[in-house]
C-alpha atoms as one frame of an Amber mdcrd trajectory, in Angstrom:
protein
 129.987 -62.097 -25.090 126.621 -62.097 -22.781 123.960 -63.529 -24.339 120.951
 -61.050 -24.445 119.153 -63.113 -22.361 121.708 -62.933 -19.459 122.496 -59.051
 -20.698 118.725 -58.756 -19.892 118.108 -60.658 -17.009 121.171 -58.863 -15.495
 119.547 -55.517 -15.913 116.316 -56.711 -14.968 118.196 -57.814 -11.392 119.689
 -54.413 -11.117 116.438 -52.850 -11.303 115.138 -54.785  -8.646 117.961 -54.409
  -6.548 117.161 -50.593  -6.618 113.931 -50.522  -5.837 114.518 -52.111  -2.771
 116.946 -50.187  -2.110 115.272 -46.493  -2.375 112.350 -48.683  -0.250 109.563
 -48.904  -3.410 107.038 -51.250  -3.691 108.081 -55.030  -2.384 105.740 -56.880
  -5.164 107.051 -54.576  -8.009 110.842 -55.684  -6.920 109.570 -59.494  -6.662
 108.281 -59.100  -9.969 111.237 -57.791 -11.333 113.195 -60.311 -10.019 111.109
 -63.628 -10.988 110.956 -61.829 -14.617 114.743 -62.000 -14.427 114.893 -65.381
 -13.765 112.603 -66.848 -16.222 114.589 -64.491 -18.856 117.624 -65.898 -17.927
 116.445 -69.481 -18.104 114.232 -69.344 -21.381 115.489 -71.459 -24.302 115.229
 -68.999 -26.736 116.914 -66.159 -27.644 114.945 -62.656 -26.322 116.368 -60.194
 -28.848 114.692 -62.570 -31.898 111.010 -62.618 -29.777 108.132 -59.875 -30.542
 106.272 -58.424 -27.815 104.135 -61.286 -27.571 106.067 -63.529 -26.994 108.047
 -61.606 -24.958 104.885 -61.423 -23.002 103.987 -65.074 -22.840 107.628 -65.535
 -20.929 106.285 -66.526 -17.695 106.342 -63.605 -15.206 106.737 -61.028 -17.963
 103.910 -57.947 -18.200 103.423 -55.651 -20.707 105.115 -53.593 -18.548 108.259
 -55.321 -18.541 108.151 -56.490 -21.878 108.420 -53.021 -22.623 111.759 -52.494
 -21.102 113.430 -55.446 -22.458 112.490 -54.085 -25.736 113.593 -50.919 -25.096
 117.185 -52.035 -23.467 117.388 -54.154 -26.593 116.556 -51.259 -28.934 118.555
 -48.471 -27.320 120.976 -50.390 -25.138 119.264 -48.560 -22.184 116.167 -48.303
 -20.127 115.006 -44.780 -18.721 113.140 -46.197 -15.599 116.835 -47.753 -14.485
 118.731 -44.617 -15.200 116.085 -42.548 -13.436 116.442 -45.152 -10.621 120.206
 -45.130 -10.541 119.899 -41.553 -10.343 118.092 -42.076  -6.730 121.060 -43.718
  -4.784 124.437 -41.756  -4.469 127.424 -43.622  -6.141 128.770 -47.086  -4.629
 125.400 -47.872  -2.505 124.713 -51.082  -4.887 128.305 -51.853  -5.309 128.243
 -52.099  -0.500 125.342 -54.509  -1.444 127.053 -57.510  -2.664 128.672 -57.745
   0.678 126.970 -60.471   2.306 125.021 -59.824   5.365 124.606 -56.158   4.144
 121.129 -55.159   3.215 120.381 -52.279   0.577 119.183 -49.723   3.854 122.105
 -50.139   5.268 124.248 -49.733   2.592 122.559 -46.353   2.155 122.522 -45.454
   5.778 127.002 -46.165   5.397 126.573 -44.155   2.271 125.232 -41.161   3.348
 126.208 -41.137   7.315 129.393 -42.319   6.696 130.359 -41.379   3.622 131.110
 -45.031   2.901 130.756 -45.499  -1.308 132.728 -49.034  -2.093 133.882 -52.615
  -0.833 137.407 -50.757   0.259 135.803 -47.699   1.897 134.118 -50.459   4.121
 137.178 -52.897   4.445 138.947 -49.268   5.839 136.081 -48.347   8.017 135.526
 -51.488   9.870 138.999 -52.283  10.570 139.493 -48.261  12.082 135.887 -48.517
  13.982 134.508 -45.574  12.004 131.107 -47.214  12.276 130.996 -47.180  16.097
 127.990 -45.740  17.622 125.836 -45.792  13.872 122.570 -46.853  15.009 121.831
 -50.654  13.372 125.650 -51.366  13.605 126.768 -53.002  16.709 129.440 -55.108
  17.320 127.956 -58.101  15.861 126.526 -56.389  12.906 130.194 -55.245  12.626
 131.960 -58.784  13.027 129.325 -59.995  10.070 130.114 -57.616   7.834 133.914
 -57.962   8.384 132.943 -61.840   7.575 131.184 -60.788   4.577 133.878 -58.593
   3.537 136.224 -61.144   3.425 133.349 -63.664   1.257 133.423 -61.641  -1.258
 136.966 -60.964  -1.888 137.405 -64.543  -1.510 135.078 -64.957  -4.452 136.279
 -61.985  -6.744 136.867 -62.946 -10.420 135.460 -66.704 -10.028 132.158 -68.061
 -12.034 129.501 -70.290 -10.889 129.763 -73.892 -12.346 126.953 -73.233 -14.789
 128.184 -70.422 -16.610 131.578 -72.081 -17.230 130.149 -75.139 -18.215 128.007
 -72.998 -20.345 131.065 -71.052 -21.984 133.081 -74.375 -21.944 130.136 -76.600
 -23.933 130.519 -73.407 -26.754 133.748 -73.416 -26.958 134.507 -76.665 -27.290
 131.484 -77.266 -29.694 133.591 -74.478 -31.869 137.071 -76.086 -31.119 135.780
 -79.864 -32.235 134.830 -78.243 -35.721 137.816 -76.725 -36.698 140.420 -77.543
 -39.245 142.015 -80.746 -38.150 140.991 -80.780 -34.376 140.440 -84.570 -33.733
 138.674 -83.504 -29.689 138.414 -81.096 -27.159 137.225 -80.718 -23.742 137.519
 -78.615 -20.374 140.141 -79.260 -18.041 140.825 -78.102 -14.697 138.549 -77.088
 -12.365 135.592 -77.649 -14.076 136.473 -81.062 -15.334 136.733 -81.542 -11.523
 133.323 -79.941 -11.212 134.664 -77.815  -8.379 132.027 -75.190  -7.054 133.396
 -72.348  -8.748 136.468 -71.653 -11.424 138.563 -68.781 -11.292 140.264 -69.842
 -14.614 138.718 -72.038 -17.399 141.242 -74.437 -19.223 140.406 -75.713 -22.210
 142.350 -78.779 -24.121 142.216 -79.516 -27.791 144.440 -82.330 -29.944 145.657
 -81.496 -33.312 148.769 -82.085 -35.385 148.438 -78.553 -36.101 147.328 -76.311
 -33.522 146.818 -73.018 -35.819 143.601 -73.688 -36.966 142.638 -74.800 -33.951
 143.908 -71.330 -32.141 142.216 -69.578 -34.639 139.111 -70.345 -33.886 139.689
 -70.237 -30.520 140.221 -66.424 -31.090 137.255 -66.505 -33.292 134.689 -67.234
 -30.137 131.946 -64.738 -29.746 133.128 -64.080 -26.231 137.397 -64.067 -26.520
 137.181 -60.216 -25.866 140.655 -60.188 -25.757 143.530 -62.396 -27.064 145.746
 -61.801 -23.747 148.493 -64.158 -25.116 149.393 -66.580 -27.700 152.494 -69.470
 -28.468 153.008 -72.063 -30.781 150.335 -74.331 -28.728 148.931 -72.611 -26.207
 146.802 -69.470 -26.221 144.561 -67.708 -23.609 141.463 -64.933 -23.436 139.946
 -62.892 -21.422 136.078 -62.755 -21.905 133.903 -59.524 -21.203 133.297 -60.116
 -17.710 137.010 -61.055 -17.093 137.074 -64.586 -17.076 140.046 -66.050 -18.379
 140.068 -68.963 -20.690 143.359 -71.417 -21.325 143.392 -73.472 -24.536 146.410
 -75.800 -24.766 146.775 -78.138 -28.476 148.172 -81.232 -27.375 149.502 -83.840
 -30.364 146.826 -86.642 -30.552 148.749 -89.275 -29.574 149.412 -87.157 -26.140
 145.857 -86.599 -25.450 145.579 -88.783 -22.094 149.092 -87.538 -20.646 147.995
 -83.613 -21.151 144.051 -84.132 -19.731 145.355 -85.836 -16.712 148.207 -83.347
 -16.324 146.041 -80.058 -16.890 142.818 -81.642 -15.032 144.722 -81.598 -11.933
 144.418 -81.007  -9.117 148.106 -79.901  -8.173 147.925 -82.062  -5.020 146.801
 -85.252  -7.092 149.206 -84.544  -9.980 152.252 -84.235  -7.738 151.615 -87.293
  -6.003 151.065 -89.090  -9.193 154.447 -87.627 -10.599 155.709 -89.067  -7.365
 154.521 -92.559  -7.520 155.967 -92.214 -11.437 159.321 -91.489  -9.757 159.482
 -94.336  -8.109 158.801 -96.378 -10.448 161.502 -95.295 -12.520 159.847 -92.894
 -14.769 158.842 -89.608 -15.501 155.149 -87.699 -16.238 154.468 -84.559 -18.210
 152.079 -83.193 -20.482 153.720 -85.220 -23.555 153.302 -88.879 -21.817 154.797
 -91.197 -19.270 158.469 -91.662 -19.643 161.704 -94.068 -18.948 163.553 -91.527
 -16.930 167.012 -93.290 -18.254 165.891 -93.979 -21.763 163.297 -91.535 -22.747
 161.287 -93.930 -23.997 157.481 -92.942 -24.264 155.050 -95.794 -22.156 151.727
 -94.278 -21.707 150.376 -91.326 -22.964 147.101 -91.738 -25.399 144.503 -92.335
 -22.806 144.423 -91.656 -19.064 143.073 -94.704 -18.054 146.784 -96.148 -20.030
 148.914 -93.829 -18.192 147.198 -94.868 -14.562 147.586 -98.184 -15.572 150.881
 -98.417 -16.298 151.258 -96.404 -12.297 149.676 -99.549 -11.354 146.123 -97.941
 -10.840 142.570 -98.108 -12.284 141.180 -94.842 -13.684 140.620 -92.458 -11.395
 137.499 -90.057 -11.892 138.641 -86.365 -12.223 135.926 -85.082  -9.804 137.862
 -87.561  -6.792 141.450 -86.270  -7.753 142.124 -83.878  -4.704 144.520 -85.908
  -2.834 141.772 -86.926  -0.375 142.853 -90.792  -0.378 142.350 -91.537  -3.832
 145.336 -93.017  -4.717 145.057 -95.266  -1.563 141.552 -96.385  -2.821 142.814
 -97.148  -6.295 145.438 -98.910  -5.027 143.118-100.992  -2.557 140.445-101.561
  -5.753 138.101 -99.306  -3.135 137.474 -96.342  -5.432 133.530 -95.869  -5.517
 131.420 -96.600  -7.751 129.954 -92.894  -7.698 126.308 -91.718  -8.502 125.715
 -90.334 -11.774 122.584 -88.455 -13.234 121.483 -91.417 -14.995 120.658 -92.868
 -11.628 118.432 -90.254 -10.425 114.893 -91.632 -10.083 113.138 -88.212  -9.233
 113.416 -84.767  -7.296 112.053 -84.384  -3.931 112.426 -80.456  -3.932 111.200
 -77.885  -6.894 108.519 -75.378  -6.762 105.363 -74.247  -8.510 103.668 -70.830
  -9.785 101.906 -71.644  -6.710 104.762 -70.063  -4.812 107.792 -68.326  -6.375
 108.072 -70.863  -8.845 107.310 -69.506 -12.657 105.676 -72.585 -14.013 102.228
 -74.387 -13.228 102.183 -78.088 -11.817 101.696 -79.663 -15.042 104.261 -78.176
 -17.463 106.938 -79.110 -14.505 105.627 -82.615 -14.336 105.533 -82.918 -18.272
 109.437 -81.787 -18.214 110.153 -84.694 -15.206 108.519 -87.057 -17.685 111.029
 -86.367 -20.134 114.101 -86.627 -18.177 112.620 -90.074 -17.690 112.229 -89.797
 -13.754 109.898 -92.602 -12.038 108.295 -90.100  -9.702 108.421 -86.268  -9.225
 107.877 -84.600  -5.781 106.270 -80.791  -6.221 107.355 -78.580  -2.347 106.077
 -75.250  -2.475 106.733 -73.211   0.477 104.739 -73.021   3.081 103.264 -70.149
   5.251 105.653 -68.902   7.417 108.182 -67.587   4.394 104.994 -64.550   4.066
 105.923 -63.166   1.117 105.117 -66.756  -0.748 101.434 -66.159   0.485 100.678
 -69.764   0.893  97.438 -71.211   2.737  95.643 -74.198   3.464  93.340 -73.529
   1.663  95.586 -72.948  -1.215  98.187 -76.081  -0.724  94.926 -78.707  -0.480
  93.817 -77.282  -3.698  97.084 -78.219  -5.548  96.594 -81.584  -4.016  93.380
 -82.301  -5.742  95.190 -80.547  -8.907  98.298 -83.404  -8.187  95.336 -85.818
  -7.597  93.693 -84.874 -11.017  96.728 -85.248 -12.829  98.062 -88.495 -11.797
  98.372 -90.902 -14.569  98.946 -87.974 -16.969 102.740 -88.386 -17.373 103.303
 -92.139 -18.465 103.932 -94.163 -15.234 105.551 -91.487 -13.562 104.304 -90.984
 -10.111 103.438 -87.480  -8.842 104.407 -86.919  -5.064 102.506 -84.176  -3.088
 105.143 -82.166  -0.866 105.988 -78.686   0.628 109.223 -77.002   1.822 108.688
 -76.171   5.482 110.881 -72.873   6.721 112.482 -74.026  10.181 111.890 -71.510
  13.024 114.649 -69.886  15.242 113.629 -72.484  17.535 113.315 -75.634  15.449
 110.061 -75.398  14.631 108.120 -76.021  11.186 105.242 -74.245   9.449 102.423
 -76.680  10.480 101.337 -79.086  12.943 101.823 -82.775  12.730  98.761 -83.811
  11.508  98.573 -81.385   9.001 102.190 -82.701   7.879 101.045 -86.088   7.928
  98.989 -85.751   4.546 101.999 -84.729   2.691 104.465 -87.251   0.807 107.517
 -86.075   1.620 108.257 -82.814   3.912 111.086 -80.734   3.046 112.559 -77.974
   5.866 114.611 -75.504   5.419 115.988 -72.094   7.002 115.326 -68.856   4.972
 115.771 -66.711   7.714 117.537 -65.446  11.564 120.761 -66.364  10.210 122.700
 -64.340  12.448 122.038 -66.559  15.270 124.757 -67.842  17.491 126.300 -71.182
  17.023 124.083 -73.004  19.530 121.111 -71.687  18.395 121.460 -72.455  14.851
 122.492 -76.235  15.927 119.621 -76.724  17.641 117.401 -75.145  15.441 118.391
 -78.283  13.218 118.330 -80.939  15.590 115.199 -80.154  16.510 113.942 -79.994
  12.734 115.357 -83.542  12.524 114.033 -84.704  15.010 110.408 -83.919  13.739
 109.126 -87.053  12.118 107.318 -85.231   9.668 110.531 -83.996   8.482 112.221
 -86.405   5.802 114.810 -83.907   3.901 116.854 -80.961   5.181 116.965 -78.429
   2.688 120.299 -76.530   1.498 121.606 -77.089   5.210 124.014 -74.376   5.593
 121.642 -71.848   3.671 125.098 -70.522   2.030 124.550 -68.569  -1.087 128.400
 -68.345  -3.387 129.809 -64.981  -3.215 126.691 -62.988  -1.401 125.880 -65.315
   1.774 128.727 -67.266   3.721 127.220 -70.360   5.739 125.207 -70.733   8.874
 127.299 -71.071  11.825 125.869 -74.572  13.564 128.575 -77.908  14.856 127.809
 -79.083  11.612 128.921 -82.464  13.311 126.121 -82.876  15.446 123.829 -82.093
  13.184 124.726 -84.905  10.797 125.073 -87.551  13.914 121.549 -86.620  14.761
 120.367 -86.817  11.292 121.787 -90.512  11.014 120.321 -91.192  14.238 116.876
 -90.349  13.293 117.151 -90.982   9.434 116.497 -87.353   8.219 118.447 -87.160
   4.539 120.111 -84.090   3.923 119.899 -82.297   0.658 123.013 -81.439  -2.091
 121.140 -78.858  -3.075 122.101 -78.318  -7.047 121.236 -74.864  -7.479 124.767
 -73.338  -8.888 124.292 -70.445  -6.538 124.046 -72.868  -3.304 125.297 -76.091
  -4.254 124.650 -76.859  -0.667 125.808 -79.322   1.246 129.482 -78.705  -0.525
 131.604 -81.454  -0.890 133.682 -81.573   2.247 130.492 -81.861   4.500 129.179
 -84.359   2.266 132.743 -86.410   3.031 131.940 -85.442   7.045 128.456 -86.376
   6.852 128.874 -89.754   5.128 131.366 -90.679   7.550 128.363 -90.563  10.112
 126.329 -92.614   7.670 123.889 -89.785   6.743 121.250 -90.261   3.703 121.358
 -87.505   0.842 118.909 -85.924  -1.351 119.921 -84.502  -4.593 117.829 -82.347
  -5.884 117.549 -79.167  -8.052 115.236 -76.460  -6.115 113.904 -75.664  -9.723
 111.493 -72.485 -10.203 111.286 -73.081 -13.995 111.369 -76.619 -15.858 115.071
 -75.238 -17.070 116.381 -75.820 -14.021 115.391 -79.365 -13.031 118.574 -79.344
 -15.263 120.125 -78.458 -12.249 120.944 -81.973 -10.658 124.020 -82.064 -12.891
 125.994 -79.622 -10.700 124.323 -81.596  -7.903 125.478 -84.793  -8.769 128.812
 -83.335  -9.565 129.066 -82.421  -5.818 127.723 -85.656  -4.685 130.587 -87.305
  -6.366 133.068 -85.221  -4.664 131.678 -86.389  -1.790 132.267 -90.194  -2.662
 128.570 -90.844  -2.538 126.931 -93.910  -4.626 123.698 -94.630  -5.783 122.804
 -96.419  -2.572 123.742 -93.056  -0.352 121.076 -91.093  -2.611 117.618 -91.626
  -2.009 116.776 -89.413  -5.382 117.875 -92.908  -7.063 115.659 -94.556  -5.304
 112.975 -96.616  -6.922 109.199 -95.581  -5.688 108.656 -98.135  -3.614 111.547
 -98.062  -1.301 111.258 -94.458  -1.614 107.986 -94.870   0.080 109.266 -97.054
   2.657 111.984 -94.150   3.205 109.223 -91.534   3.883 106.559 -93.724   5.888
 109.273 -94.937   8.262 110.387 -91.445   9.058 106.438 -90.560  10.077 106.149
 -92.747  12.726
């Protein structure tokens, strides 16, 4: 089940989604939706707070305290009934189409009659929307892209809620009757962006126990089936979860066989083959004999192939093998090599935490420096100034020193313009550490534009990192369309890093453009875009990506120690 502090910060979401649909008050619905967040990422559980401390959850009034008690005494909250009440049926259902706004989706609803995803698909492909004023024929082509988005993404979770459900589970699994370990498979073991399916693997001599308190999990809604080893259920949401009991002494055969993916497996089946032997769940096998040679550890069944261990995040048939086999495989960056964060924002901004309590959380996750980039003036409804930005400065100034030796860098995320261009001039730039730019907005523009938009950003040597790149957003915003190409050759030309963004939502660069870029020689950032100390956190999903990409330490310059970060940044002012 939900946790209340998801069920809650859902609900929150919703409400804020409807007042900007029926066109209320902008600040209430950014309220609404920064209280959501900071629900969602606080530690403790919200149904055991009292209405202080309900109140002293950064963001959250007395207003909205209010309704988070009331949801979690009724199950309800009157101002979101009365709200839903406003919009006819299926108007916030044609919002999660990417690229469709909440006034459109009413204008569909009530000139068109349109009221769901299909009613949409149906209209767009018969040209039912042709002459509706806002709805051209690129309007059109978006929303037929966006259509397609989010069917694409129907029934899969971000990486952070699996890993989430996955780290509970398994917690439960490891203390049952006679289970000797557990972890996640699949997907998530391969820290793809997104699982449709979570697999879960467990060794025991005797997996009912085990299965038992598998069906025992606060969120196994539904036991949807169940074997002598295997079992799977569905959670509330619809997420289904695969637990397999393997016998200990098969544990390496089954994680290797049930990490996957299928393209790595079947090549490594193949490679068994011709060796003369034969790889399942249950071990590594003498095809003519039968006789069991690997099967206890994965790093004992590669070795036997004739191959090191092979991380599970590089198994995607994407030359591997061919690396193992040449002693090339990299070594990849980890999280333990990250020396800092060179993107995460403030209550200055939309952030929901002041400078010092995000510092104080850096300091513990023992990073060397700690860059704070609040956005700057162009993204209006952050309401930043001069005035404003040079007064967190002294702030940074005053608190240096406070934090052990960690070193406090003075930053801002620029928004790049439809032309290329940044927030402020260059000698205003020049008195900030490090310069992050980013697009938040015109990202309908053709091709062209949006690659030179980029370049140009680049090419500004006040400009050190380029923020979430493609500006994608999983399941509600496809990518930018720019030559992604040329933007990464003109990065490595002019040494601009680009940012892995870690947010689970973005995640941005993904993997395969982190492959392309590299192969141009580009720099990365890894960062987590945090708005609450929680989500620093959020490297892990970063670095998960980064490691998909092949990238090592020296390909990151997040692991970088201060002083050649400094080098990094001065050389890229000049």
């Amino acid at each position: 089940m939900a946790r209340p502090n998801d069920e809650v910060a859902a609900l929150l979401r919703e409400y804020a989604d409807l007042l900007a649909i029926t066109g209320k008050d902008a600040f209430k619905q950014r309220a609404y939706e920064r209280a959501a967040r900071a629900i969602g990422g606080h530690p403790a559980d919200v149904s055991r707070l009292d209405a202080g401390e309900l109140r002293a959850i950064p963001g959250v009034g007395r207003s909205i305290a209010d309704k988070v008690e009331e949801y979690l005494r009724t199950g309800r909250v009157a101002a979101v009934e009365a709200a839903r009440g406003e919009l006819p049926p299926g108007v916030r259902e044609l919002t999660a189409v990417p690229g469709l706004g909440p006034k459109k989706a009413l204008t569909l609803c009530r000139e068109r009659g349109i009221a769901s995803v299909d009613d949409l698909a149906a209209a767009l492909r018969e040209g039912r929307l042709a002459g509706l004023r806002g709805f051209g024929p690129r309007t059109v082509e978006n929303l037929l892209r966006g259509v397609e988005l989010l069917r694409a993404s129907g029934g899969r979770v971000l990486l952070d809620a699996a890993t989430a459900l996955a780290e509970e589970a398994v917690a439960a699994l490891e203390a049952a009757p006679g289970c000797e370990r557990a972890a996640p498979a699949g997907s998530l073991r391969r820290m793809r962006e997104t699982v449709g399916d979570l697999d879960l693997l467990a060794a025991a001599r005797e997996a009912g126990p085990v299965m038992d308190a598998f069906a025992a999990l606060p969120f196994a809604a539904e036991v949807i089936a169940r074997g002598e080893t295997a079992m799977a259920v569905r959670t509330p949401g619809g997420l289904r979860i695969d637990l397999r009991v393997l016998p200990p002494d098969a544990w390496g055969a089954g994680l290797l066989h049930f990490t996957g993916s299928r393209e790595h497996a079947a090549r490594i089946r193949e490679l068994a083959a011709r060796r003369g032997l034969r790889l399942s769940e249950y071990g590594l096998f003498d095809a003519e004999t039968g006789r069991r040679r690997a099967a206890r550890t994965e790093a004992g069944v590669y070795r036997r192939l004739g191959l090191p261990w092979i991380p599970p995040v590089l198994r995607e048939d994407r030359g591997e093998i061919e690396a193992a086999r040449r002693g090339e495989l990299p070594r990849l960056v980890t999280e333990e090599d990250l020396r800092g964060d060179l993107h995460t924002h403030t209550s200055l901004t939309d952030g929901l935490a002041p400078l010092s309590e995000m510092a104080a959380v850096a300091t513990e996750r023992g990073y060397e420096w700690f860059a704070v980039t609040d956005h700057a003036p162009d993204l209006r409804m952050q309401r930043m100034t001069k005035e404003k930005i040079l007064a967190q400065r002294e702030e940074l100034r005053a608190l240096q020193g406070s934090f052990g030796g960690m070193r406090l860098l003075h930053g801002t995320e620029l928004n790049i313009g439809p032309e290329g261009g940044v927030d402020w001039p260059g000698d205003f730039l020049a008195g900030f550490d490090v310069c992050v730019a980013s697009i938040h907005s015109h990202f309908g523009l053709d091709r062209a534009a949006q690659t030179r938009r980029l370049i140009r950003a680049c090419e500004n040597p006040h400009v050190h990192v380029i923020g979430h790149p493609t500006t994608r957003k999983l399941g509600s915003r496809g990518p930018i369309d720019a030559d992604l190409d040329a933007v990464f050759a003109a990065c490595a030309r002019t040494g601009t890093a680009l940012e892995i963004n870690g947010h689970p939502n973005r995640l941005d660069l993904r993997d395969e453009h982190v492959l392309r870029a590299r192969a141009h020689g580009v720099l990365f950032a890894v960062d987590s875009d945090a708005h609450t100390p929680g989500e620093l956190a959020h490297t892990r999903y970063g670095i998960g990506t980064a490691q998909r990409g092949w990238l090592t330490p020296a390909e990151v310059v997040t692991t970088w120690p201060l002083d050649r970060l400094r080098r990094f940044l001065a050389e890229r002012g000049r």
